[in-house]
């Protein structure tokens, strides 16, 4: 997932939330964030390696979804409560 900041001022805090199609799916190998789970919803916040998103810049959060060979694409995604720009299979 790429978190973009179109504004001129760094975004010092952000929250990425994804909803997976099943609660049994797990997220692992997270880089660039710390993840917590509540049912099928996973919330990512900055970790020590990525704190802010620079003005007119972006940062990446990567993770692996475990528990399915197919059908593991997130069904919903928001960044700070705003719908993500796109999800791809």
Tab-separated table of N, CA, C and O in Angstrom:
chain	number	residue	atom	x	y	z
A	1	UNK	N	0.858	-1.149	0.000
A	1	UNK	CA	0.000	0.000	0.000
A	1	UNK	C	0.918	1.229	0.000
A	1	UNK	O	1.882	1.278	0.757
A	2	UNK	N	0.581	2.194	-0.812
A	2	UNK	CA	1.328	3.448	-0.849
A	2	UNK	C	0.454	4.536	-0.231
A	2	UNK	O	-0.697	4.711	-0.631
A	3	UNK	N	1.027	5.237	0.724
A	3	UNK	CA	0.326	6.343	1.368
A	3	UNK	C	0.922	7.630	0.811
A	3	UNK	O	2.107	7.892	1.011
A	4	UNK	N	0.101	8.384	0.097
A	4	UNK	CA	0.567	9.620	-0.549
A	4	UNK	C	0.070	10.835	0.215
A	4	UNK	O	-1.032	10.829	0.755
A	5	UNK	N	0.893	11.861	0.207
A	5	UNK	CA	0.544	13.133	0.842
A	5	UNK	C	0.665	14.224	-0.218
A	5	UNK	O	1.759	14.670	-0.531
A	6	UNK	N	-0.474	14.667	-0.787
A	6	UNK	CA	-0.408	15.683	-1.829
A	6	UNK	C	-0.137	17.090	-1.304
A	6	UNK	O	0.209	17.984	-2.068
A	7	UNK	N	-0.278	17.292	0.004
A	7	UNK	CA	-0.085	18.625	0.580
A	7	UNK	C	1.376	18.973	0.769
A	7	UNK	O	2.256	18.120	0.686
A	8	UNK	N	1.652	20.227	1.062
A	8	UNK	CA	3.035	20.675	1.208
A	8	UNK	C	3.647	20.372	2.579
A	8	UNK	O	4.862	20.415	2.742
A	9	UNK	N	2.822	20.069	3.572
A	9	UNK	CA	3.289	19.863	4.945
A	9	UNK	C	3.363	18.359	5.240
A	9	UNK	O	2.452	17.615	4.870
A	10	UNK	N	4.422	17.891	5.898
A	10	UNK	CA	4.503	16.465	6.235
A	10	UNK	C	3.310	16.016	7.085
A	10	UNK	O	2.827	16.760	7.935
A	11	UNK	N	2.826	14.813	6.810
A	11	UNK	CA	1.769	14.199	7.626
A	11	UNK	C	2.481	13.366	8.691
A	11	UNK	O	3.094	12.350	8.383
A	12	UNK	N	2.437	13.835	9.919
A	12	UNK	CA	3.210	13.187	10.978
A	12	UNK	C	2.540	11.951	11.545
A	12	UNK	O	3.195	11.102	12.123
A	13	UNK	N	1.219	11.862	11.399
A	13	UNK	CA	0.479	10.702	11.903
A	13	UNK	C	-0.515	10.276	10.832
A	13	UNK	O	-1.098	11.116	10.157
A	14	UNK	N	-0.715	8.987	10.704
A	14	UNK	CA	-1.693	8.472	9.759
A	14	UNK	C	-2.174	7.113	10.257
A	14	UNK	O	-1.520	6.462	11.066
A	15	UNK	N	-3.341	6.717	9.756
A	15	UNK	CA	-3.907	5.411	10.083
A	15	UNK	C	-4.446	4.793	8.802
A	15	UNK	O	-5.287	5.384	8.126
A	16	UNK	N	-3.934	3.624	8.485
A	16	UNK	CA	-4.390	2.844	7.345
A	16	UNK	C	-5.243	1.708	7.891
A	16	UNK	O	-4.806	0.991	8.797
A	17	UNK	N	-6.460	1.558	7.374
A	17	UNK	CA	-7.346	0.487	7.818
A	17	UNK	C	-7.787	-0.318	6.602
A	17	UNK	O	-8.239	0.264	5.608
A	18	UNK	N	-7.623	-1.638	6.679
A	18	UNK	CA	-8.098	-2.512	5.609
A	18	UNK	C	-9.044	-3.547	6.206
A	18	UNK	O	-8.909	-3.933	7.367
A	19	UNK	N	-9.987	-3.965	5.405
A	19	UNK	CA	-10.889	-5.035	5.794
A	19	UNK	C	-10.643	-6.209	4.860
A	19	UNK	O	-10.712	-6.052	3.629
A	20	UNK	N	-10.329	-7.353	5.436
A	20	UNK	CA	-10.115	-8.561	4.656
A	20	UNK	C	-11.435	-9.318	4.526
A	20	UNK	O	-12.341	-9.135	5.347
A	21	UNK	N	-11.573	-10.178	3.520
A	21	UNK	CA	-12.859	-10.831	3.290
A	21	UNK	C	-13.271	-11.843	4.369
A	21	UNK	O	-14.444	-12.177	4.463
A	22	UNK	N	-12.312	-12.306	5.184
A	22	UNK	CA	-12.625	-13.271	6.242
A	22	UNK	C	-11.794	-12.984	7.479
A	22	UNK	O	-10.626	-12.617	7.382
A	23	UNK	N	-12.370	-13.200	8.653
A	23	UNK	CA	-11.643	-13.014	9.913
A	23	UNK	C	-10.493	-14.000	10.068
A	23	UNK	O	-9.544	-13.728	10.783
A	24	UNK	N	-10.572	-15.142	9.405
A	24	UNK	CA	-9.531	-16.169	9.541
A	24	UNK	C	-8.229	-15.783	8.843
A	24	UNK	O	-7.183	-16.382	9.102
A	25	UNK	N	-8.261	-14.785	7.962
A	25	UNK	CA	-7.045	-14.337	7.282
A	25	UNK	C	-6.180	-13.548	8.256
A	25	UNK	O	-6.690	-12.804	9.091
A	26	UNK	N	-4.888	-13.712	8.150
A	26	UNK	CA	-3.935	-13.043	9.032
A	26	UNK	C	-2.953	-12.221	8.215
A	26	UNK	O	-2.627	-12.556	7.091
A	27	UNK	N	-2.455	-11.164	8.820
A	27	UNK	CA	-1.438	-10.311	8.207
A	27	UNK	C	-0.105	-10.612	8.885
A	27	UNK	O	-0.041	-10.753	10.107
A	28	UNK	N	0.947	-10.725	8.081
A	28	UNK	CA	2.287	-10.950	8.624
A	28	UNK	C	3.295	-10.176	7.784
A	28	UNK	O	2.935	-9.550	6.789
A	29	UNK	N	4.541	-10.244	8.174
A	29	UNK	CA	5.652	-9.605	7.458
A	29	UNK	C	5.370	-8.126	7.184
A	29	UNK	O	5.624	-7.625	6.091
A	30	UNK	N	4.848	-7.422	8.175
A	30	UNK	CA	4.513	-6.007	8.020
A	30	UNK	C	5.793	-5.176	8.060
A	30	UNK	O	6.617	-5.344	8.951
A	31	UNK	N	5.937	-4.283	7.100
A	31	UNK	CA	7.067	-3.349	7.076
A	31	UNK	C	6.542	-1.940	6.887
A	31	UNK	O	5.666	-1.707	6.060
A	32	UNK	N	7.029	-1.017	7.685
A	32	UNK	CA	6.634	0.380	7.578
A	32	UNK	C	5.488	0.771	8.486
A	32	UNK	O	5.041	1.911	8.463
A	33	UNK	N	4.992	-0.176	9.277
A	33	UNK	CA	3.866	0.118	10.163
A	33	UNK	C	3.771	-0.952	11.242
A	33	UNK	O	4.429	-1.988	11.169
A	34	UNK	N	2.918	-0.677	12.199
A	34	UNK	CA	2.560	-1.631	13.245
A	34	UNK	C	1.101	-1.982	13.007
A	34	UNK	O	0.275	-1.090	12.776
A	35	UNK	N	0.755	-3.272	13.045
A	35	UNK	CA	-0.601	-3.706	12.726
A	35	UNK	C	-1.304	-4.302	13.937
A	35	UNK	O	-0.689	-4.992	14.745
A	36	UNK	N	-2.605	-4.008	14.039
A	36	UNK	CA	-3.463	-4.637	15.036
A	36	UNK	C	-4.715	-5.132	14.326
A	36	UNK	O	-5.102	-4.603	13.276
A	37	UNK	N	-5.352	-6.148	14.923
A	37	UNK	CA	-6.513	-6.778	14.311
A	37	UNK	C	-7.731	-6.669	15.209
A	37	UNK	O	-7.644	-6.822	16.424
A	38	UNK	N	-8.885	-6.442	14.574
A	38	UNK	CA	-10.187	-6.507	15.246
A	38	UNK	C	-11.124	-7.212	14.271
A	38	UNK	O	-11.693	-6.576	13.375
A	39	UNK	N	-11.266	-8.523	14.410
A	39	UNK	CA	-12.050	-9.315	13.464
A	39	UNK	C	-11.369	-9.332	12.116
A	39	UNK	O	-10.189	-9.664	12.008
A	40	UNK	N	-12.086	-8.942	11.071
A	40	UNK	CA	-11.524	-8.912	9.723
A	40	UNK	C	-10.861	-7.575	9.400
A	40	UNK	O	-10.314	-7.390	8.321
A	41	UNK	N	-10.905	-6.635	10.354
A	41	UNK	CA	-10.347	-5.290	10.138
A	41	UNK	C	-8.938	-5.220	10.727
A	41	UNK	O	-8.720	-5.564	11.886
A	42	UNK	N	-8.014	-4.744	9.908
A	42	UNK	CA	-6.618	-4.556	10.326
A	42	UNK	C	-6.300	-3.075	10.270
A	42	UNK	O	-6.621	-2.395	9.296
A	43	UNK	N	-5.670	-2.572	11.332
A	43	UNK	CA	-5.306	-1.165	11.423
A	43	UNK	C	-3.796	-1.055	11.484
A	43	UNK	O	-3.146	-1.743	12.268
A	44	UNK	N	-3.255	-0.191	10.645
A	44	UNK	CA	-1.815	0.037	10.564
A	44	UNK	C	-1.514	1.474	10.963
A	44	UNK	O	-2.171	2.398	10.475
A	45	UNK	N	-0.532	1.664	11.822
A	45	UNK	CA	-0.069	2.992	12.221
A	45	UNK	C	1.441	3.021	12.059
A	45	UNK	O	2.091	1.973	12.024
A	46	UNK	N	2.035	4.208	11.954
A	46	UNK	CA	3.478	4.286	11.749
A	46	UNK	C	4.264	3.543	12.834
A	46	UNK	O	3.882	3.551	14.000
A	47	UNK	N	5.331	2.903	12.414
A	47	UNK	CA	6.252	2.316	13.381
A	47	UNK	C	7.498	3.188	13.427
A	47	UNK	O	7.521	4.276	12.865
A	48	UNK	N	8.519	2.745	14.077
A	48	UNK	CA	9.737	3.542	14.206
A	48	UNK	C	10.462	3.786	12.894
A	48	UNK	O	11.182	4.761	12.746
A	49	UNK	N	10.257	2.926	11.892
A	49	UNK	CA	10.984	3.077	10.631
A	49	UNK	C	10.331	4.105	9.706
A	49	UNK	O	10.998	4.707	8.881
A	50	UNK	N	9.024	4.293	9.826
A	50	UNK	CA	8.311	5.261	8.994
A	50	UNK	C	7.419	6.075	9.913
A	50	UNK	O	6.453	5.561	10.460
A	51	UNK	N	7.743	7.332	10.100
A	51	UNK	CA	6.935	8.150	10.980
A	51	UNK	C	6.028	9.075	10.222
A	51	UNK	O	4.829	9.057	10.374
A	52	UNK	N	6.586	9.847	9.350
A	52	UNK	CA	5.791	10.840	8.649
A	52	UNK	C	5.837	10.595	7.155
A	52	UNK	O	6.742	9.949	6.645
A	53	UNK	N	4.814	11.125	6.491
A	53	UNK	CA	4.791	11.101	5.034
A	53	UNK	C	5.168	12.512	4.600
A	53	UNK	O	4.489	13.469	4.956
A	54	UNK	N	6.279	12.661	3.882
A	54	UNK	CA	6.722	14.014	3.521
A	54	UNK	C	5.703	14.740	2.642
A	54	UNK	O	4.932	14.107	1.916
A	55	UNK	N	5.716	16.066	2.708
A	55	UNK	CA	4.867	16.866	1.839
A	55	UNK	C	5.161	16.541	0.388
A	55	UNK	O	6.325	16.391	0.006
A	56	UNK	N	4.119	16.403	-0.404
A	56	UNK	CA	4.229	16.040	-1.823
A	56	UNK	C	4.995	14.730	-2.012
A	56	UNK	O	5.644	14.526	-3.035
A	57	UNK	N	4.921	13.851	-1.016
A	57	UNK	CA	5.647	12.592	-1.089
A	57	UNK	C	4.767	11.408	-0.720
A	57	UNK	O	3.551	11.535	-0.601
A	58	UNK	N	5.409	10.272	-0.540
A	58	UNK	CA	4.666	9.069	-0.190
A	58	UNK	C	5.555	8.123	0.614
A	58	UNK	O	6.769	8.306	0.684
A	59	UNK	N	4.917	7.148	1.208
A	59	UNK	CA	5.608	6.089	1.920
A	59	UNK	C	4.871	4.791	1.643
A	59	UNK	O	3.701	4.809	1.244
A	60	UNK	N	5.548	3.673	1.830
A	60	UNK	CA	4.929	2.380	1.555
A	60	UNK	C	4.808	1.559	2.823
A	60	UNK	O	5.687	1.583	3.673
A	61	UNK	N	3.695	0.839	2.911
A	61	UNK	CA	3.472	-0.152	3.947
A	61	UNK	C	3.282	-1.473	3.206
A	61	UNK	O	2.441	-1.561	2.302
A	62	UNK	N	4.074	-2.461	3.557
A	62	UNK	CA	3.936	-3.763	2.917
A	62	UNK	C	3.558	-4.805	3.959
A	62	UNK	O	3.921	-4.681	5.127
A	63	UNK	N	2.819	-5.814	3.506
A	63	UNK	CA	2.416	-6.900	4.391
A	63	UNK	C	2.002	-8.086	3.539
A	63	UNK	O	1.728	-7.961	2.347
A	64	UNK	N	1.952	-9.225	4.179
A	64	UNK	CA	1.531	-10.464	3.531
A	64	UNK	C	0.227	-10.910	4.180
A	64	UNK	O	0.077	-10.833	5.394
A	65	UNK	N	-0.727	-11.372	3.363
A	65	UNK	CA	-1.979	-11.933	3.876
A	65	UNK	C	-1.850	-13.448	3.845
A	65	UNK	O	-1.565	-14.028	2.798
A	66	UNK	N	-2.028	-14.076	4.997
A	66	UNK	CA	-1.902	-15.529	5.129
A	66	UNK	C	-3.271	-16.145	5.384
A	66	UNK	O	-4.116	-15.541	6.038
A	67	UNK	N	-3.460	-17.360	4.893
A	67	UNK	CA	-4.670	-18.104	5.194
A	67	UNK	C	-5.521	-18.418	3.985
A	67	UNK	O	-6.549	-19.063	4.109
A	68	UNK	N	-5.101	-17.983	2.800
A	68	UNK	CA	-5.851	-18.282	1.579
A	68	UNK	C	-4.933	-18.169	0.381
A	68	UNK	O	-4.040	-17.336	0.347
A	69	UNK	N	-5.169	-19.035	-0.572
A	69	UNK	CA	-4.414	-18.956	-1.824
A	69	UNK	C	-5.049	-17.922	-2.749
A	69	UNK	O	-4.377	-17.170	-3.431
A	70	UNK	N	-6.377	-17.875	-2.752
A	70	UNK	CA	-7.122	-16.896	-3.553
A	70	UNK	C	-8.163	-16.237	-2.658
A	70	UNK	O	-8.491	-16.735	-1.589
A	71	UNK	N	-8.694	-15.135	-3.101
A	71	UNK	CA	-9.774	-14.473	-2.368
A	71	UNK	C	-9.327	-13.765	-1.103
A	71	UNK	O	-10.063	-13.715	-0.133
A	72	UNK	N	-8.119	-13.199	-1.107
A	72	UNK	CA	-7.618	-12.512	0.085
A	72	UNK	C	-7.449	-11.010	-0.133
A	72	UNK	O	-6.930	-10.327	0.728
A	73	UNK	N	-7.914	-10.493	-1.261
A	73	UNK	CA	-7.808	-9.071	-1.541
A	73	UNK	C	-8.682	-8.292	-0.561
A	73	UNK	O	-9.835	-8.671	-0.320
A	74	UNK	N	-8.155	-7.213	0.024
A	74	UNK	CA	-8.977	-6.409	0.934
A	74	UNK	C	-10.280	-5.967	0.269
A	74	UNK	O	-10.306	-5.643	-0.921
A	75	UNK	N	-11.347	-5.961	1.057
A	75	UNK	CA	-12.653	-5.540	0.542
A	75	UNK	C	-12.918	-4.064	0.809
A	75	UNK	O	-13.828	-3.488	0.229
A	76	UNK	N	-12.139	-3.470	1.710
A	76	UNK	CA	-12.274	-2.044	2.013
A	76	UNK	C	-10.926	-1.521	2.499
A	76	UNK	O	-10.125	-2.274	3.049
A	77	UNK	N	-10.714	-0.236	2.280
A	77	UNK	CA	-9.448	0.379	2.674
A	77	UNK	C	-9.689	1.870	2.894
A	77	UNK	O	-10.343	2.521	2.083
A	78	UNK	N	-9.157	2.399	4.012
A	78	UNK	CA	-9.200	3.837	4.250
A	78	UNK	C	-7.858	4.300	4.799
A	78	UNK	O	-7.131	3.534	5.429
A	79	UNK	N	-7.541	5.548	4.548
A	79	UNK	CA	-6.390	6.209	5.147
A	79	UNK	C	-6.946	7.447	5.837
A	79	UNK	O	-7.539	8.311	5.175
A	80	UNK	N	-6.797	7.485	7.138
A	80	UNK	CA	-7.371	8.564	7.943
A	80	UNK	C	-8.856	8.760	7.655
A	80	UNK	O	-9.355	9.884	7.578
A	81	UNK	N	-9.579	7.651	7.448
A	81	UNK	CA	-11.018	7.694	7.237
A	81	UNK	C	-11.455	8.000	5.819
A	81	UNK	O	-12.644	8.020	5.531
A	82	UNK	N	-10.513	8.227	4.923
A	82	UNK	CA	-10.832	8.527	3.513
A	82	UNK	C	-10.552	7.280	2.690
A	82	UNK	O	-9.495	6.652	2.841
A	83	UNK	N	-11.478	6.924	1.809
A	83	UNK	CA	-11.323	5.716	0.983
A	83	UNK	C	-10.025	5.753	0.205
A	83	UNK	O	-9.636	6.794	-0.337
A	84	UNK	N	-9.362	4.606	0.154
A	84	UNK	CA	-8.123	4.481	-0.618
A	84	UNK	C	-8.438	4.690	-2.102
A	84	UNK	O	-9.555	4.453	-2.553
A	85	UNK	N	-7.400	5.060	-2.836
A	85	UNK	CA	-7.564	5.355	-4.255
A	85	UNK	C	-7.852	4.160	-5.127
A	85	UNK	O	-8.359	4.302	-6.212
A	86	UNK	N	-7.541	2.958	-4.679
A	86	UNK	CA	-7.826	1.792	-5.513
A	86	UNK	C	-7.280	0.529	-4.898
A	86	UNK	O	-6.264	0.548	-4.199
A	87	UNK	N	-7.973	-0.543	-5.151
A	87	UNK	CA	-7.541	-1.868	-4.741
A	87	UNK	C	-7.421	-2.703	-5.990
A	87	UNK	O	-8.248	-2.606	-6.889
A	88	UNK	N	-6.377	-3.507	-6.072
A	88	UNK	CA	-6.237	-4.373	-7.240
A	88	UNK	C	-6.041	-5.806	-6.786
A	88	UNK	O	-5.512	-6.062	-5.700
A	89	UNK	N	-6.475	-6.741	-7.593
A	89	UNK	CA	-6.333	-8.158	-7.287
A	89	UNK	C	-4.941	-8.628	-7.561
A	89	UNK	O	-4.274	-8.193	-8.397
